[in-house]
Amino acid sequence: MAKYLLLKHYRGAPAPANDVPMDQWTPEEIAAHMRYMRDFMDRLEETGEFVDAQALAPEGAFVRYDGEGRPPVTDGPFAETKDLIAGWIVIDVDSYERALELAGELSAAPGAGGKPIHEWLELRPFMGAAPTITE
């Protein structure tokens, strides 16, 4: 089994086919989208492939250690992840091919007009243990 992160973006990825921002959806469209997401994760729980999922709130800050007694630094040339990352799902699957299959299925969540979003999802494997170096 290998763990993968399915990362959902607000922006920063290529535009989805159904590119209507969620803040322009009707309450019914939002409910249908959330139901699809819950059903998707319920199916993964049944197969043992679900690990975790979280949606992120829009607020956030960058924080950095800048020496003893110094305040955090919250500005700089950084991507505003609060505007980029909407949330994630962690899966534990048998193969990369299965991870691709699930990402494709999640991409079809309904959006405006009840039509699939066909959003781009970032699929990233978890880093495994560092290899042991032998001579």
PDB file of C-alpha atoms in Angstrom, residues 4-120:
ATOM      1  CA  TYR A   4      -1.106   9.633  -1.820  1.00  0.00           C
ATOM      2  CA  LEU A   5      -2.331  13.169  -1.296  1.00  0.00           C
ATOM      3  CA  LEU A   6      -5.180  14.375  -3.521  1.00  0.00           C
ATOM      4  CA  LEU A   7      -4.859  18.142  -3.253  1.00  0.00           C
ATOM      5  CA  LYS A   8      -7.763  20.385  -4.212  1.00  0.00           C
ATOM      6  CA  HIS A   9      -6.926  23.925  -5.308  1.00  0.00           C
ATOM      7  CA  TYR A  10      -8.951  27.129  -5.300  1.00  0.00           C
ATOM      8  CA  ARG A  11      -6.620  28.477  -7.970  1.00  0.00           C
ATOM      9  CA  GLY A  12      -3.144  27.820  -9.263  1.00  0.00           C
ATOM     10  CA  ALA A  13      -4.055  24.682 -11.200  1.00  0.00           C
ATOM     11  CA  PRO A  14      -5.285  24.644 -14.804  1.00  0.00           C
ATOM     12  CA  ALA A  15      -8.888  25.818 -15.058  1.00  0.00           C
ATOM     13  CA  PRO A  16     -11.522  23.102 -14.689  1.00  0.00           C
ATOM     14  CA  ALA A  17     -13.976  22.453 -17.528  1.00  0.00           C
ATOM     15  CA  ASN A  18     -16.916  23.745 -15.449  1.00  0.00           C
ATOM     16  CA  ASP A  19     -15.117  26.879 -14.276  1.00  0.00           C
ATOM     17  CA  VAL A  20     -17.807  28.635 -12.242  1.00  0.00           C
ATOM     18  CA  PRO A  21     -16.431  29.629  -8.797  1.00  0.00           C
ATOM     19  CA  MET A  22     -18.180  27.932  -5.876  1.00  0.00           C
ATOM     20  CA  ASP A  23     -19.265  31.292  -4.430  1.00  0.00           C
ATOM     21  CA  GLN A  24     -21.517  31.607  -7.513  1.00  0.00           C
ATOM     22  CA  TRP A  25     -23.194  28.205  -7.059  1.00  0.00           C
ATOM     23  CA  THR A  26     -26.685  27.797  -5.695  1.00  0.00           C
ATOM     24  CA  PRO A  27     -27.136  26.222  -2.247  1.00  0.00           C
ATOM     25  CA  GLU A  28     -28.458  23.104  -4.006  1.00  0.00           C
ATOM     26  CA  GLU A  29     -25.341  22.870  -6.204  1.00  0.00           C
ATOM     27  CA  ILE A  30     -23.087  23.198  -3.148  1.00  0.00           C
ATOM     28  CA  ALA A  31     -25.095  20.523  -1.318  1.00  0.00           C
ATOM     29  CA  ALA A  32     -24.814  18.158  -4.318  1.00  0.00           C
ATOM     30  CA  HIS A  33     -21.058  18.735  -4.491  1.00  0.00           C
ATOM     31  CA  MET A  34     -20.603  18.078  -0.767  1.00  0.00           C
ATOM     32  CA  ARG A  35     -22.791  14.955  -0.971  1.00  0.00           C
ATOM     33  CA  TYR A  36     -20.632  13.631  -3.837  1.00  0.00           C
ATOM     34  CA  MET A  37     -17.508  14.242  -1.763  1.00  0.00           C
ATOM     35  CA  ARG A  38     -18.985  12.479   1.298  1.00  0.00           C
ATOM     36  CA  ASP A  39     -20.160   9.526  -0.803  1.00  0.00           C
ATOM     37  CA  PHE A  40     -16.719   9.268  -2.418  1.00  0.00           C
ATOM     38  CA  MET A  41     -14.990   9.174   0.962  1.00  0.00           C
ATOM     39  CA  ASP A  42     -17.555   6.718   2.376  1.00  0.00           C
ATOM     40  CA  ARG A  43     -16.758   4.316  -0.476  1.00  0.00           C
ATOM     41  CA  LEU A  44     -13.042   4.660   0.242  1.00  0.00           C
ATOM     42  CA  GLU A  45     -13.654   3.923   3.919  1.00  0.00           C
ATOM     43  CA  GLU A  46     -15.475   0.721   2.922  1.00  0.00           C
ATOM     44  CA  THR A  47     -12.524  -0.407   0.768  1.00  0.00           C
ATOM     45  CA  GLY A  48      -9.950   0.577   3.406  1.00  0.00           C
ATOM     46  CA  GLU A  49      -8.370   3.179   1.109  1.00  0.00           C
ATOM     47  CA  PHE A  50      -9.440   6.278   3.068  1.00  0.00           C
ATOM     48  CA  VAL A  51      -6.937   7.834   5.477  1.00  0.00           C
ATOM     49  CA  ASP A  52      -7.987  11.462   6.042  1.00  0.00           C
ATOM     50  CA  ALA A  53      -9.705  14.427   4.421  1.00  0.00           C
ATOM     51  CA  GLN A  54      -9.916  18.060   5.445  1.00  0.00           C
ATOM     52  CA  ALA A  55     -11.346  21.215   3.973  1.00  0.00           C
ATOM     53  CA  LEU A  56      -9.412  24.358   4.827  1.00  0.00           C
ATOM     54  CA  ALA A  57     -10.808  27.673   6.050  1.00  0.00           C
ATOM     55  CA  PRO A  58      -9.818  30.717   3.989  1.00  0.00           C
ATOM     56  CA  GLU A  59      -7.953  32.437   6.839  1.00  0.00           C
ATOM     57  CA  GLY A  60      -4.300  31.719   7.470  1.00  0.00           C
ATOM     58  CA  ALA A  61      -0.849  33.257   7.880  1.00  0.00           C
ATOM     59  CA  PHE A  62       2.778  32.507   7.081  1.00  0.00           C
ATOM     60  CA  VAL A  63       4.938  32.143  10.184  1.00  0.00           C
ATOM     61  CA  ARG A  64       8.704  31.837  10.381  1.00  0.00           C
ATOM     62  CA  TYR A  65      11.212  31.631  13.217  1.00  0.00           C
ATOM     63  CA  ASP A  66      13.463  34.662  12.888  1.00  0.00           C
ATOM     64  CA  GLY A  67      15.709  34.374  15.929  1.00  0.00           C
ATOM     65  CA  GLU A  68      15.175  34.341  19.665  1.00  0.00           C
ATOM     66  CA  GLY A  69      12.578  36.881  20.798  1.00  0.00           C
ATOM     67  CA  ARG A  70      11.804  38.056  17.304  1.00  0.00           C
ATOM     68  CA  PRO A  71       8.214  38.104  16.006  1.00  0.00           C
ATOM     69  CA  PRO A  72       7.128  35.835  13.172  1.00  0.00           C
ATOM     70  CA  VAL A  73       7.530  37.179   9.671  1.00  0.00           C
ATOM     71  CA  THR A  74       4.283  36.973   7.718  1.00  0.00           C
ATOM     72  CA  ASP A  75       5.092  38.780   4.495  1.00  0.00           C
ATOM     73  CA  GLY A  76       7.385  38.023   1.620  1.00  0.00           C
ATOM     74  CA  PRO A  77       7.415  36.595  -1.881  1.00  0.00           C
ATOM     75  CA  PHE A  78       5.326  33.544  -0.987  1.00  0.00           C
ATOM     76  CA  ALA A  79       2.268  31.990  -2.581  1.00  0.00           C
ATOM     77  CA  GLU A  80      -0.843  32.699  -0.525  1.00  0.00           C
ATOM     78  CA  THR A  81      -1.814  29.091   0.168  1.00  0.00           C
ATOM     79  CA  LYS A  82      -5.023  30.228   1.847  1.00  0.00           C
ATOM     80  CA  ASP A  83      -6.078  31.342  -1.640  1.00  0.00           C
ATOM     81  CA  LEU A  84      -4.669  28.259  -3.350  1.00  0.00           C
ATOM     82  CA  ILE A  85      -5.366  25.148  -1.305  1.00  0.00           C
ATOM     83  CA  ALA A  86      -9.004  24.240  -0.699  1.00  0.00           C
ATOM     84  CA  GLY A  87      -8.395  20.936   1.056  1.00  0.00           C
ATOM     85  CA  TRP A  88      -7.107  17.436   0.678  1.00  0.00           C
ATOM     86  CA  ILE A  89      -7.844  13.756   0.821  1.00  0.00           C
ATOM     87  CA  VAL A  90      -5.224  11.193   1.835  1.00  0.00           C
ATOM     88  CA  ILE A  91      -5.629   7.732   0.344  1.00  0.00           C
ATOM     89  CA  ASP A  92      -3.749   4.483   0.887  1.00  0.00           C
ATOM     90  CA  VAL A  93      -3.920   2.371  -2.258  1.00  0.00           C
ATOM     91  CA  ASP A  94      -2.250  -0.631  -3.874  1.00  0.00           C
ATOM     92  CA  SER A  95      -0.833   1.207  -6.865  1.00  0.00           C
ATOM     93  CA  TYR A  96      -0.224   4.496  -8.610  1.00  0.00           C
ATOM     94  CA  GLU A  97      -2.787   3.431 -11.206  1.00  0.00           C
ATOM     95  CA  ARG A  98      -5.454   3.122  -8.474  1.00  0.00           C
ATOM     96  CA  ALA A  99      -4.507   6.585  -7.161  1.00  0.00           C
ATOM     97  CA  LEU A 100      -4.972   7.977 -10.699  1.00  0.00           C
ATOM     98  CA  GLU A 101      -8.341   6.230 -10.991  1.00  0.00           C
ATOM     99  CA  LEU A 102      -9.590   7.737  -7.722  1.00  0.00           C
ATOM    100  CA  ALA A 103      -8.288  11.212  -8.585  1.00  0.00           C
ATOM    101  CA  GLY A 104     -10.166  11.019 -11.891  1.00  0.00           C
ATOM    102  CA  GLU A 105     -13.349  10.020 -10.097  1.00  0.00           C
ATOM    103  CA  LEU A 106     -13.011  12.853  -7.583  1.00  0.00           C
ATOM    104  CA  SER A 107     -12.429  15.310 -10.434  1.00  0.00           C
ATOM    105  CA  ALA A 108     -15.948  14.568 -11.670  1.00  0.00           C
ATOM    106  CA  ALA A 109     -17.665  16.052  -8.599  1.00  0.00           C
ATOM    107  CA  PRO A 110     -20.662  18.155  -9.650  1.00  0.00           C
ATOM    108  CA  GLY A 111     -20.483  21.920  -9.782  1.00  0.00           C
ATOM    109  CA  ALA A 112     -22.553  24.686 -11.321  1.00  0.00           C
ATOM    110  CA  GLY A 113     -25.615  23.411 -13.141  1.00  0.00           C
ATOM    111  CA  GLY A 114     -25.034  19.954 -11.651  1.00  0.00           C
ATOM    112  CA  LYS A 115     -22.401  19.290 -14.316  1.00  0.00           C
ATOM    113  CA  PRO A 116     -19.073  17.669 -13.389  1.00  0.00           C
ATOM    114  CA  ILE A 117     -16.327  20.159 -12.595  1.00  0.00           C
ATOM    115  CA  HIS A 118     -13.559  18.124 -14.221  1.00  0.00           C
ATOM    116  CA  GLU A 119     -11.184  19.976 -11.925  1.00  0.00           C
ATOM    117  CA  TRP A 120      -7.466  19.325 -11.927  1.00  0.00           C
TER     118      TRP A 120
END
